[in-house]
PDB file of C-alpha atoms in Angstrom:
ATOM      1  CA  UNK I   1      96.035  63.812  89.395  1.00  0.00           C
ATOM      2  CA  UNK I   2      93.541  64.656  87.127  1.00  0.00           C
ATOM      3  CA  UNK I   3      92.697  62.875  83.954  1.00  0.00           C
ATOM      4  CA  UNK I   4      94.105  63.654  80.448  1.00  0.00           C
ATOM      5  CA  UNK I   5      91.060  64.151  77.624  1.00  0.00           C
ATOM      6  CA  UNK I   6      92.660  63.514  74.222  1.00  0.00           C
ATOM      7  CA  UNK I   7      90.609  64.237  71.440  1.00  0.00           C
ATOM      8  CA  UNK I   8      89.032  61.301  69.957  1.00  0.00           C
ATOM      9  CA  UNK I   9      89.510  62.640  66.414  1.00  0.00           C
ATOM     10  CA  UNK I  10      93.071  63.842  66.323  1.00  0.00           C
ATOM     11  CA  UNK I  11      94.673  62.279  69.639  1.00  0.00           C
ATOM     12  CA  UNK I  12      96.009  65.604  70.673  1.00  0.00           C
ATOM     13  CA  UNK I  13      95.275  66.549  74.497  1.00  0.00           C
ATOM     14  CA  UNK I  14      92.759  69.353  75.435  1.00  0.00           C
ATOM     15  CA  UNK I  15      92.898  72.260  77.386  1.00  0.00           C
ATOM     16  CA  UNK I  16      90.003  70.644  79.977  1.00  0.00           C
ATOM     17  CA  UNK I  17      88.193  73.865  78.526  1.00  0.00           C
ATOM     18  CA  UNK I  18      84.894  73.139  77.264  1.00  0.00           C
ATOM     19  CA  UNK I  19      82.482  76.024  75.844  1.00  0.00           C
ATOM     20  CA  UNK I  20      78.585  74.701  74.774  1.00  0.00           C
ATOM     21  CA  UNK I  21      79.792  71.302  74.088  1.00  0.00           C
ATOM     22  CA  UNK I  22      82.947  72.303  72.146  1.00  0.00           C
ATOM     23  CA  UNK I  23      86.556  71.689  73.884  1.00  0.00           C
ATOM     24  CA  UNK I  24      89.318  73.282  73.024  1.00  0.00           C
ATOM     25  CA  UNK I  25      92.896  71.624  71.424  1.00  0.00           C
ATOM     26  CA  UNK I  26      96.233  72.293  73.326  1.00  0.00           C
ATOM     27  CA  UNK I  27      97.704  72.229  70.043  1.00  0.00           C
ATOM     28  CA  UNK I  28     101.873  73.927  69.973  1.00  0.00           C
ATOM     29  CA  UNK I  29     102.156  76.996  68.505  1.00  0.00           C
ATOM     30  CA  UNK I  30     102.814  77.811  64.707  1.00  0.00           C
ATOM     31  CA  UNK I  31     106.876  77.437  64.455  1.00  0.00           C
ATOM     32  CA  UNK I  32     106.882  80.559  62.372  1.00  0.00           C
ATOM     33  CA  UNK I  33     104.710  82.503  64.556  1.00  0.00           C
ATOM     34  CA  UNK I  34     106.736  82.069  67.305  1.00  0.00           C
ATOM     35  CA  UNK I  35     110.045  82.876  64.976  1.00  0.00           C
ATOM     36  CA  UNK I  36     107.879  86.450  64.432  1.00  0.00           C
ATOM     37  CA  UNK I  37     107.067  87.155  68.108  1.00  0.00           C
ATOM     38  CA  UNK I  38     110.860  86.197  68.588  1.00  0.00           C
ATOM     39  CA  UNK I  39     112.064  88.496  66.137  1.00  0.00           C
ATOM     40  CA  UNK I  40     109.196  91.361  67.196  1.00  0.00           C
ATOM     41  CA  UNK I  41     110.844  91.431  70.796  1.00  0.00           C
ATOM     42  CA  UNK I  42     114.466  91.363  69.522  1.00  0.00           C
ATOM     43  CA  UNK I  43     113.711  94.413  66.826  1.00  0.00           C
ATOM     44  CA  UNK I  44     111.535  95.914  69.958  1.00  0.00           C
ATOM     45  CA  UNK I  45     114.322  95.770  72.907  1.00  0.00           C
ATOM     46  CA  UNK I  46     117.113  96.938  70.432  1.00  0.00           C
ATOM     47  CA  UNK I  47     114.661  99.884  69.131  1.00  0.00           C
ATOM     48  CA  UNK I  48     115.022 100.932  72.678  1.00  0.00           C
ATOM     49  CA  UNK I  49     118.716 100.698  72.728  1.00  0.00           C
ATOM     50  CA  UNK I  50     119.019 103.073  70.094  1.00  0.00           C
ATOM     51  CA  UNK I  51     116.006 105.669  69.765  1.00  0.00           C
ATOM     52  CA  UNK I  52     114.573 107.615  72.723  1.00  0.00           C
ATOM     53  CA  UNK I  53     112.096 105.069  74.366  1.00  0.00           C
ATOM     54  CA  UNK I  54     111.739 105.018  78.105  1.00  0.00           C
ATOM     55  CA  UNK I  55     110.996 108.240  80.284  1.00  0.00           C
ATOM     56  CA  UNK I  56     112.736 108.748  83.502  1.00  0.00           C
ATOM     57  CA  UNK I  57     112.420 111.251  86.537  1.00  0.00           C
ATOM     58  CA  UNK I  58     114.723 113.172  84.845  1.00  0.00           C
ATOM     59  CA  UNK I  59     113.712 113.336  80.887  1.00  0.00           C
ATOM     60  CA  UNK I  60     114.187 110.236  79.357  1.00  0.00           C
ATOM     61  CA  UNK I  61     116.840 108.007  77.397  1.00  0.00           C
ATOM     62  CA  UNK I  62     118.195 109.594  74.285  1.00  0.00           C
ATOM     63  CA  UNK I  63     119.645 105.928  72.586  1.00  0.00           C
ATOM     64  CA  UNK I  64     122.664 105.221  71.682  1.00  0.00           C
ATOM     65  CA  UNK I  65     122.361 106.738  67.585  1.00  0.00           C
ATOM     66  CA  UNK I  66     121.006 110.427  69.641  1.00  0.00           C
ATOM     67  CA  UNK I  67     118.375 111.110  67.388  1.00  0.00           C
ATOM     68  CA  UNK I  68     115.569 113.498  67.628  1.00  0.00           C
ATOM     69  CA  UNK I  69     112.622 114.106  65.772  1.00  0.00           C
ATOM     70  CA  UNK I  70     112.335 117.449  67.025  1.00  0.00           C
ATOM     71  CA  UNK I  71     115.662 118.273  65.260  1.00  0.00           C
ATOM     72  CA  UNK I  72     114.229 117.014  61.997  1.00  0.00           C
ATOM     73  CA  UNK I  73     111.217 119.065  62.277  1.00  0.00           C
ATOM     74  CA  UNK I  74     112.892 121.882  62.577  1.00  0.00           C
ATOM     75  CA  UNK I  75     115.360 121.175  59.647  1.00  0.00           C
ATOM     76  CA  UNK I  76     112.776 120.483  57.509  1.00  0.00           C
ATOM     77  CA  UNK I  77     110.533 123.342  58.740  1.00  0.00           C
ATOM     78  CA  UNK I  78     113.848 125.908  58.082  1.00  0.00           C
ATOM     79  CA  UNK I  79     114.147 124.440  54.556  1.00  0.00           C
ATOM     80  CA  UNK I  80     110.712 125.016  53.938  1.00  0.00           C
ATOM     81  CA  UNK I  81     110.573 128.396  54.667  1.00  0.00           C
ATOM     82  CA  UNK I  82     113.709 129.218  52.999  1.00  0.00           C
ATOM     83  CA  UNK I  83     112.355 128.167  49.721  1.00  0.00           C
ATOM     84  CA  UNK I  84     109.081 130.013  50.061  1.00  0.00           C
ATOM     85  CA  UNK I  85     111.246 133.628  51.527  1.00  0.00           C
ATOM     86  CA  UNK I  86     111.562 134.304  47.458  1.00  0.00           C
ATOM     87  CA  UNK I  87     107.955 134.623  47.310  1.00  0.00           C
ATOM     88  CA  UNK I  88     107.436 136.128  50.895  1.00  0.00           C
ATOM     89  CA  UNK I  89     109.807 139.116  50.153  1.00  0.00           C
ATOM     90  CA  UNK I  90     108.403 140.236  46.887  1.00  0.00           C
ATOM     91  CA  UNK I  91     105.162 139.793  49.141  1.00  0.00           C
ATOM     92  CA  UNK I  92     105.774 141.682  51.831  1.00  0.00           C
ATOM     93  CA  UNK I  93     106.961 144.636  49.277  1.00  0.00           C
ATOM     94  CA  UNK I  94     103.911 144.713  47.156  1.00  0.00           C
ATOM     95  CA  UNK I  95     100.636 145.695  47.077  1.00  0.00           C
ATOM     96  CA  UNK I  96      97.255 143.348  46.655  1.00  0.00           C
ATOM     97  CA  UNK I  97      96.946 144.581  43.159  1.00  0.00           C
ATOM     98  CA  UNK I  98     100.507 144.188  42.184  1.00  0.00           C
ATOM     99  CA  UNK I  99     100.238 140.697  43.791  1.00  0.00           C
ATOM    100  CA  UNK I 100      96.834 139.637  41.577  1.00  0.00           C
ATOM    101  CA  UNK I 101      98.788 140.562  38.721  1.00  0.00           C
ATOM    102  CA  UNK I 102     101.931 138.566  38.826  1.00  0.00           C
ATOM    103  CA  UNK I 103     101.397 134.747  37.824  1.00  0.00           C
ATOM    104  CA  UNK I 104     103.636 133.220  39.689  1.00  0.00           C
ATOM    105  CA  UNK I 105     103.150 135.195  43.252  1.00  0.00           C
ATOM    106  CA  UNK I 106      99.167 134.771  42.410  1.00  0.00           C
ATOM    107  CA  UNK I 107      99.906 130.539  42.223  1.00  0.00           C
ATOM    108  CA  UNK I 108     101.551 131.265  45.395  1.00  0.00           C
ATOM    109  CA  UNK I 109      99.475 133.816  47.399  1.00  0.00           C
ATOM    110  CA  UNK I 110      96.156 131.315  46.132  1.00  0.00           C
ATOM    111  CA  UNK I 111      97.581 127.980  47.802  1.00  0.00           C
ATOM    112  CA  UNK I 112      99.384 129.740  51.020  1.00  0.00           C
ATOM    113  CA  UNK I 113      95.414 132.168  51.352  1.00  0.00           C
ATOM    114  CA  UNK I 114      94.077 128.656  51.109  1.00  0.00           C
ATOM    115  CA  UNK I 115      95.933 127.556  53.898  1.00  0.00           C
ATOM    116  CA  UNK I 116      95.363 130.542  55.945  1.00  0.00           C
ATOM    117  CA  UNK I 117      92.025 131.099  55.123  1.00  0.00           C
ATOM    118  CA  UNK I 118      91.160 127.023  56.402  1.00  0.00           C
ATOM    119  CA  UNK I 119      93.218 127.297  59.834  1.00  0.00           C
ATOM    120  CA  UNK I 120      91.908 131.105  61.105  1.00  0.00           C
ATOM    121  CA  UNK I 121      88.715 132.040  58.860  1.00  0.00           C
ATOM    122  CA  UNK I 122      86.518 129.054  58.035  1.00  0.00           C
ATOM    123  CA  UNK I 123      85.062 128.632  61.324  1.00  0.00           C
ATOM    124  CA  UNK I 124      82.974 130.952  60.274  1.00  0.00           C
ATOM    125  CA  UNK I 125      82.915 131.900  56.747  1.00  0.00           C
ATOM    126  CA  UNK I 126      83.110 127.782  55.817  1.00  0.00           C
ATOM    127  CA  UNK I 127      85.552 126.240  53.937  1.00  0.00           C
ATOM    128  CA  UNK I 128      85.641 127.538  50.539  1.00  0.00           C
ATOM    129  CA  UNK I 129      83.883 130.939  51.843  1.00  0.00           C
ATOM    130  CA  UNK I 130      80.474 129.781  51.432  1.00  0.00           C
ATOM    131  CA  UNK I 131      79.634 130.903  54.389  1.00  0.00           C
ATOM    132  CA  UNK I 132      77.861 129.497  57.692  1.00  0.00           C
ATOM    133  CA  UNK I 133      74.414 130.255  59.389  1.00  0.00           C
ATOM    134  CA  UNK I 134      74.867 134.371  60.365  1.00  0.00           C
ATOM    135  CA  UNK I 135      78.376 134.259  59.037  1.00  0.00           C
ATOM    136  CA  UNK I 136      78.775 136.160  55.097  1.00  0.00           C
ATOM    137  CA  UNK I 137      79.134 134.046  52.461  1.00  0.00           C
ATOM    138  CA  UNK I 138      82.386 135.599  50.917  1.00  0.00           C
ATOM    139  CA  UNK I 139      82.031 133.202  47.128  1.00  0.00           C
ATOM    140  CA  UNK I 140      79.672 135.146  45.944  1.00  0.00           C
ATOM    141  CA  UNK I 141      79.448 139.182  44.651  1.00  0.00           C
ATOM    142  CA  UNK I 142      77.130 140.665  47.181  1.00  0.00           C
ATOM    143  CA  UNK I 143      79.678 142.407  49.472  1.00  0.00           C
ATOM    144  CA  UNK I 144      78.336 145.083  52.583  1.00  0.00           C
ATOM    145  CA  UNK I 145      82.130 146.330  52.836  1.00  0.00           C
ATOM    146  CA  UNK I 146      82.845 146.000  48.902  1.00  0.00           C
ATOM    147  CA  UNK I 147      84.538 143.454  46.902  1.00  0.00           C
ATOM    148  CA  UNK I 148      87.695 145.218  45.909  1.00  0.00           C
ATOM    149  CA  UNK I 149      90.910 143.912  46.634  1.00  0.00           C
ATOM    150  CA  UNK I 150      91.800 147.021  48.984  1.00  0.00           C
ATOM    151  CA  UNK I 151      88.430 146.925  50.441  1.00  0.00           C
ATOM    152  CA  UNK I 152      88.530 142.880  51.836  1.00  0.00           C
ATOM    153  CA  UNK I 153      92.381 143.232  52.732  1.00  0.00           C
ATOM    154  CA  UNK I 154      90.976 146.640  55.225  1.00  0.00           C
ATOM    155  CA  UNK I 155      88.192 144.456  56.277  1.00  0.00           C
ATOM    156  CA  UNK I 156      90.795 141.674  57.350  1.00  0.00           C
ATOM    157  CA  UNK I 157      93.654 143.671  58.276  1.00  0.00           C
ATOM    158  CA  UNK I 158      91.310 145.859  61.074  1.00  0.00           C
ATOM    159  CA  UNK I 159      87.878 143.690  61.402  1.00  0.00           C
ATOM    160  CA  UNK I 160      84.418 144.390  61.875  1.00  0.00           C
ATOM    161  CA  UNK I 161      83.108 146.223  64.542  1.00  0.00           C
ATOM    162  CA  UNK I 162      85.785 144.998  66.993  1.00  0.00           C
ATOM    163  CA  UNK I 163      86.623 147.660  70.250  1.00  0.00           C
ATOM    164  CA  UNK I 164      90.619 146.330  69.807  1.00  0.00           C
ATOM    165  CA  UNK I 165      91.423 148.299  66.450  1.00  0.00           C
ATOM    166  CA  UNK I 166      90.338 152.115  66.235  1.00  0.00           C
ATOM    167  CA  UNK I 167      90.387 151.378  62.458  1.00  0.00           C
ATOM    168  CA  UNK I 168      87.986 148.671  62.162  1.00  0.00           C
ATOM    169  CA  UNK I 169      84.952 149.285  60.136  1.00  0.00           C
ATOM    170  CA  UNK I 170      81.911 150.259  62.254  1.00  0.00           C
ATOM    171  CA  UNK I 171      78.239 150.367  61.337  1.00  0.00           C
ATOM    172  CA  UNK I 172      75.529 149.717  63.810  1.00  0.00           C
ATOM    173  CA  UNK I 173      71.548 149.781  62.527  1.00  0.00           C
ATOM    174  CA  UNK I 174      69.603 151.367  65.080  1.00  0.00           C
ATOM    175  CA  UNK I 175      67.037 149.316  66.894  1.00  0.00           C
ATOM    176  CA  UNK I 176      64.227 150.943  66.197  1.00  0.00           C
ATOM    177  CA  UNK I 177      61.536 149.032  67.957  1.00  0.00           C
ATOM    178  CA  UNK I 178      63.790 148.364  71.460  1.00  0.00           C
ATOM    179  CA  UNK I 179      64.720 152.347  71.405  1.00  0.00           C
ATOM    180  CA  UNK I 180      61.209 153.656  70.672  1.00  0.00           C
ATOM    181  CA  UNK I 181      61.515 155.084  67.150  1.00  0.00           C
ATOM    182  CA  UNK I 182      59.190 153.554  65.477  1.00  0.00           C
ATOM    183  CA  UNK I 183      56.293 152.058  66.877  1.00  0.00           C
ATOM    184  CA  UNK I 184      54.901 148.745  65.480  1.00  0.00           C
ATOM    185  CA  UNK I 185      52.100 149.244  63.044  1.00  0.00           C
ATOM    186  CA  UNK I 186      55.516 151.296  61.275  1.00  0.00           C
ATOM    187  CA  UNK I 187      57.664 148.252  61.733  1.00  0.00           C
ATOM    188  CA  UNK I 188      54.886 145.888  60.046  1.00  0.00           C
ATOM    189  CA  UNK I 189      54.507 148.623  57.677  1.00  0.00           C
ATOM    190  CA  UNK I 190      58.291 148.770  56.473  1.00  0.00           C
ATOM    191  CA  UNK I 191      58.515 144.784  56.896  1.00  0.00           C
ATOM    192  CA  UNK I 192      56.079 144.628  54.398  1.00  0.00           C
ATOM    193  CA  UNK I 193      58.058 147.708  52.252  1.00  0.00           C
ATOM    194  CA  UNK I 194      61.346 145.278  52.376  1.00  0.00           C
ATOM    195  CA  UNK I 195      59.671 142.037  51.925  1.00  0.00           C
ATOM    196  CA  UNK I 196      58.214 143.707  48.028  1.00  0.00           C
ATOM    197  CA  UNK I 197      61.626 143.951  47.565  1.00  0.00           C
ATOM    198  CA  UNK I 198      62.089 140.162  47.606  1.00  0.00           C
ATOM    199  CA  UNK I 199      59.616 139.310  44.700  1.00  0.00           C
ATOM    200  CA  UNK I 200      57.570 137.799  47.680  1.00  0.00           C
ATOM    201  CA  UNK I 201      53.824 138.623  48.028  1.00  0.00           C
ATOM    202  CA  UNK I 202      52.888 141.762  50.411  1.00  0.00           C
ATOM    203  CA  UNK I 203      50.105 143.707  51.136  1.00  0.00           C
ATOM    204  CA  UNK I 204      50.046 146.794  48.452  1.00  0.00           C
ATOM    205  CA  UNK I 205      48.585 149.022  51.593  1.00  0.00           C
ATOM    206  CA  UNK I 206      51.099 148.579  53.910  1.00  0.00           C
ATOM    207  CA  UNK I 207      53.641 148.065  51.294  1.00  0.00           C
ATOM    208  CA  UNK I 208      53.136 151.634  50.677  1.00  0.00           C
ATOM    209  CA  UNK I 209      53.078 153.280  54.121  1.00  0.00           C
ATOM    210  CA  UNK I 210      55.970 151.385  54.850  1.00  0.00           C
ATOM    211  CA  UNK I 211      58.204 153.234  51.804  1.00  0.00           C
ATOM    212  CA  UNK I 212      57.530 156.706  53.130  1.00  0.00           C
ATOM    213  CA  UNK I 213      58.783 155.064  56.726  1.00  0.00           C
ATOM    214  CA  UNK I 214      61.740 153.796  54.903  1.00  0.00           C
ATOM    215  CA  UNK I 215      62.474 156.833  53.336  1.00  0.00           C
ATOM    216  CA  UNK I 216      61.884 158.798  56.397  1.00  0.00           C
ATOM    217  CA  UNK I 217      64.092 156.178  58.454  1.00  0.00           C
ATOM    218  CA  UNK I 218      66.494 153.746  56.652  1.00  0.00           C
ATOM    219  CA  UNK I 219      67.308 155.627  52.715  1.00  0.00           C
ATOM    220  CA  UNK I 220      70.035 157.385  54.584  1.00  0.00           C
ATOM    221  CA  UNK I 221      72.177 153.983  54.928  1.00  0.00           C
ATOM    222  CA  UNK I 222      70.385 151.739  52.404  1.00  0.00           C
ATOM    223  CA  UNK I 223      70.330 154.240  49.556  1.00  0.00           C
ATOM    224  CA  UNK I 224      66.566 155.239  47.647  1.00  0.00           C
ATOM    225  CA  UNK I 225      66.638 152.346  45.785  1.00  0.00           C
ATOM    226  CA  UNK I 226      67.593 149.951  49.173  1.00  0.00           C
ATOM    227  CA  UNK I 227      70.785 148.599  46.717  1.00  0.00           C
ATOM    228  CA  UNK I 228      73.084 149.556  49.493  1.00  0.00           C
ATOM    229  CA  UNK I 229      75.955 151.523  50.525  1.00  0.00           C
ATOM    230  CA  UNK I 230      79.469 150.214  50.550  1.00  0.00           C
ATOM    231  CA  UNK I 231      80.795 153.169  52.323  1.00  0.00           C
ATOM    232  CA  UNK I 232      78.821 152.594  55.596  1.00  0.00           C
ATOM    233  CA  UNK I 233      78.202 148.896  55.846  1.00  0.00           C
ATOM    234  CA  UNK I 234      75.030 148.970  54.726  1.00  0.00           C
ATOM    235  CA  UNK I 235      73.384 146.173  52.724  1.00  0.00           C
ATOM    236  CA  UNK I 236      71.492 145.542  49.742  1.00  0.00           C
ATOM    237  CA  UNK I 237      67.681 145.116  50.319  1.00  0.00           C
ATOM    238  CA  UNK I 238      67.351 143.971  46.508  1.00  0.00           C
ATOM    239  CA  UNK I 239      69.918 141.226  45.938  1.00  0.00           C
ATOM    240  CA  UNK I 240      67.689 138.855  48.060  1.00  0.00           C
ATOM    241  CA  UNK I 241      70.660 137.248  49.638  1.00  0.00           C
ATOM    242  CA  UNK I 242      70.776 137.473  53.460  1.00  0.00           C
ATOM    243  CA  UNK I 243      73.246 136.937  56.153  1.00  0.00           C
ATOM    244  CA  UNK I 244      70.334 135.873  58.487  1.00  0.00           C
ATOM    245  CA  UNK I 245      66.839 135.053  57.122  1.00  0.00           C
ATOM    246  CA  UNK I 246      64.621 136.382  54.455  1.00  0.00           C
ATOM    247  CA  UNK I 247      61.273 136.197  55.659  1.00  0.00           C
ATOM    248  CA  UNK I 248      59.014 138.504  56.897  1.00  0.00           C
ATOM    249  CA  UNK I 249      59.269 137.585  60.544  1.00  0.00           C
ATOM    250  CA  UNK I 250      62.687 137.803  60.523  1.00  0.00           C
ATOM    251  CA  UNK I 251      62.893 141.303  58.772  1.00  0.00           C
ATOM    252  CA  UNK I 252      60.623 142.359  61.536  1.00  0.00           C
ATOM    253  CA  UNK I 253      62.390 141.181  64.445  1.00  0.00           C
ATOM    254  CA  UNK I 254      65.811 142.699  62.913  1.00  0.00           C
ATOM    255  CA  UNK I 255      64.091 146.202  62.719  1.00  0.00           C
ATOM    256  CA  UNK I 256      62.742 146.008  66.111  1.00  0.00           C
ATOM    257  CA  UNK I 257      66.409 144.957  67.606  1.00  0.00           C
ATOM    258  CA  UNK I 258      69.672 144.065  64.939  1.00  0.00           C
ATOM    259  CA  UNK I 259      72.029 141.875  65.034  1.00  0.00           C
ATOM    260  CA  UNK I 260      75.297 143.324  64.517  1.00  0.00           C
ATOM    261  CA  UNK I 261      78.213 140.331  64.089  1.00  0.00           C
ATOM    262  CA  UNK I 262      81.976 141.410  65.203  1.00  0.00           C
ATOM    263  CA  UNK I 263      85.161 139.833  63.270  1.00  0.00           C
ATOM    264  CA  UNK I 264      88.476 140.370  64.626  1.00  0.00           C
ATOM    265  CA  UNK I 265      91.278 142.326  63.819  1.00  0.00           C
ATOM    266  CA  UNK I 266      93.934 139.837  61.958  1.00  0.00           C
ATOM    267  CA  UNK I 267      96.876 142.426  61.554  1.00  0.00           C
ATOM    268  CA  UNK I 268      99.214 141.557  64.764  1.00  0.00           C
ATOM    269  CA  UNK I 269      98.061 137.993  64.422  1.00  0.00           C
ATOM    270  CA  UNK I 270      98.722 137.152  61.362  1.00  0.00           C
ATOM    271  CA  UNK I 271     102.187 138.664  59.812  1.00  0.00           C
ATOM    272  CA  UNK I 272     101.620 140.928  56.641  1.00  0.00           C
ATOM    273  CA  UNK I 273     102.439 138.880  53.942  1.00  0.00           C
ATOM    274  CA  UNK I 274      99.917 136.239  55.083  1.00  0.00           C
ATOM    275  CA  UNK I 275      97.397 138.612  54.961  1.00  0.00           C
ATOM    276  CA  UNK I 276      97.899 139.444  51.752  1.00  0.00           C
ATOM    277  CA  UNK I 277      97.997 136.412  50.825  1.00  0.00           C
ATOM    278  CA  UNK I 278      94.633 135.788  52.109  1.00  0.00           C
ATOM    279  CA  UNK I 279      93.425 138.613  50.877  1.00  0.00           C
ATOM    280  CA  UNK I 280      93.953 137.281  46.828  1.00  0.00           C
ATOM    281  CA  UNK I 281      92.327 134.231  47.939  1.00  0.00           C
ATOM    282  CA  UNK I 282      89.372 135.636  49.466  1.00  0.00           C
ATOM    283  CA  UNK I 283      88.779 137.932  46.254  1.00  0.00           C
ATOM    284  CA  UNK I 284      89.189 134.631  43.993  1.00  0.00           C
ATOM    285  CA  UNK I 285      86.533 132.700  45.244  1.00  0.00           C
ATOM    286  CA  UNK I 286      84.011 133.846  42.956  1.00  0.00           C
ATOM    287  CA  UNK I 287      82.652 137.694  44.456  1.00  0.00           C
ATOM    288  CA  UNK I 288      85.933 139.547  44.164  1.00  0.00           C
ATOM    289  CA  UNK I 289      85.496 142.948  41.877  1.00  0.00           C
TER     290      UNK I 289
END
């Protein structure tokens, strides 16, 4: 049998566990921690009896009360929408405009476009629009497609460049060093034309042989003064804001071979009135003309 250790100090028995020199108490539980695990097990086993709690081969027990959290959800979710229908109707009626001009639908279309605009949209425009590496920053007023209310809800409605909708917009830059039309000392040359526009220094020789190869090759799209043109996708050379980089190495390699970004087509994903909604958000965030 072996011998009982009692500690010298208290007189209460040890485990026979010792750990670097210090031995452990067998001293009896707390009464009222033992009155808590009690109760614990009590509240858990009846929880069981009445709530769904244990899976089976065939589903699993619904408890004795039958509820369902599903059900709830569902409630809840039915109530919900039935308060917001008052706004959704008028919504689905009216137009953008009409919509930016009524208080209370623009309170509403703001917070729902919110909402929206987080779950399908900031992936790649960023939460708040401010846009992420090769993606448009939408809060501020340099727009390729315009800023107009009718012109973002198009642009969302059909997308950008996307083979699913025959009414998206399309606009592809040509690549003019990977198909041969211009040759490189013209690429450097009209590099050096865009990167005068910037306020950045450039060489006044090739700064100059590169505007009569810009106006040979890219004032059709970008416009004589290279501010743009809305109506084909085309975007300001002037406003020094980019959607990819703003140095001279990148304007080079984007001459020799673009990058041309796609955005889907939301209509058939998302129902009409929450693109509308989006739509006023998008034109809130600071750009929208």
């Amino acid at each position: 049998m072996a011998e009982v250790e009692r500690d010298l100090a208290t007189g209460v028995q040890t485990t026979g566990h010792e750990w670097d020199g210090i031995k452990e108490l067998n001293n009896p539980l707390p009464r009222w921690w033992l009155l808590v695990f009690y109760a614990c097990v009590i509240y858990g086993l009846g929880y069981t009896v009445f709530y769904p709690a244990w899976p089976s081969l065939s589903g699993y027990t619904k408890g004795i009360l039958g509820y369902n959290s599903h059900a709830d959800y569902y409630t809840d979710a039915a109530a919900a929408a039935e308060g917001k229908k008052q706004f959704t109707d008028r919504i689905e009626t009216l137009g953008v405009d009409q919509i930016s001009q009524d208080p209370q639908l623009l309170e509403f279309s703001l917070a729902g476009g919110q909402a929206v605009f987080n779950e399908n949209c900031a992936q790649c425009h960023g939460v708040g629009g401010q846009g992420l590496r090769f993606y448009p920053v939408l809060a501020d007023d340099n727009w390729i497609w315009g800023g107009r209310l009718a012109d973002i809800e198009q642009t969302v409605r059909h997308g950008i460049r996307n083979a699913d909708d025959p009414e998206a917009r399309q606009s592809l830059m040509p690549s003019f060093g990977v198909d041969g039309l211009l040759d490189k000392a013209q690429i450097a040359d009209v590099t050096e034309y865009v990167v005068s526009l910037t306020g950045a220094e450039f060489d006044a020789a090739a700064k100059d042989r590169g505007a009569k190869v810009f106006a040979e090759n890219c004032v059709v799209c970008h416009g004589e003064n290279a501010a743009g043109n809305k109506e084909l996708g085309a975007p300001s050379l002037t406003s020094n804001i980019w959607q990819f980089t703003g140095d001279r190495a990148a304007f080079a390699a984007h001459i020799n071979a673009p990058r041309h970004g796609v955005m889907p087509a939301w209509q058939g994903r998302l129902s009409d009135d929450l693109i509308k909604m989006v739509t006023v958000y998008v034109h809130s965030l600071g750009g929208g003309q």
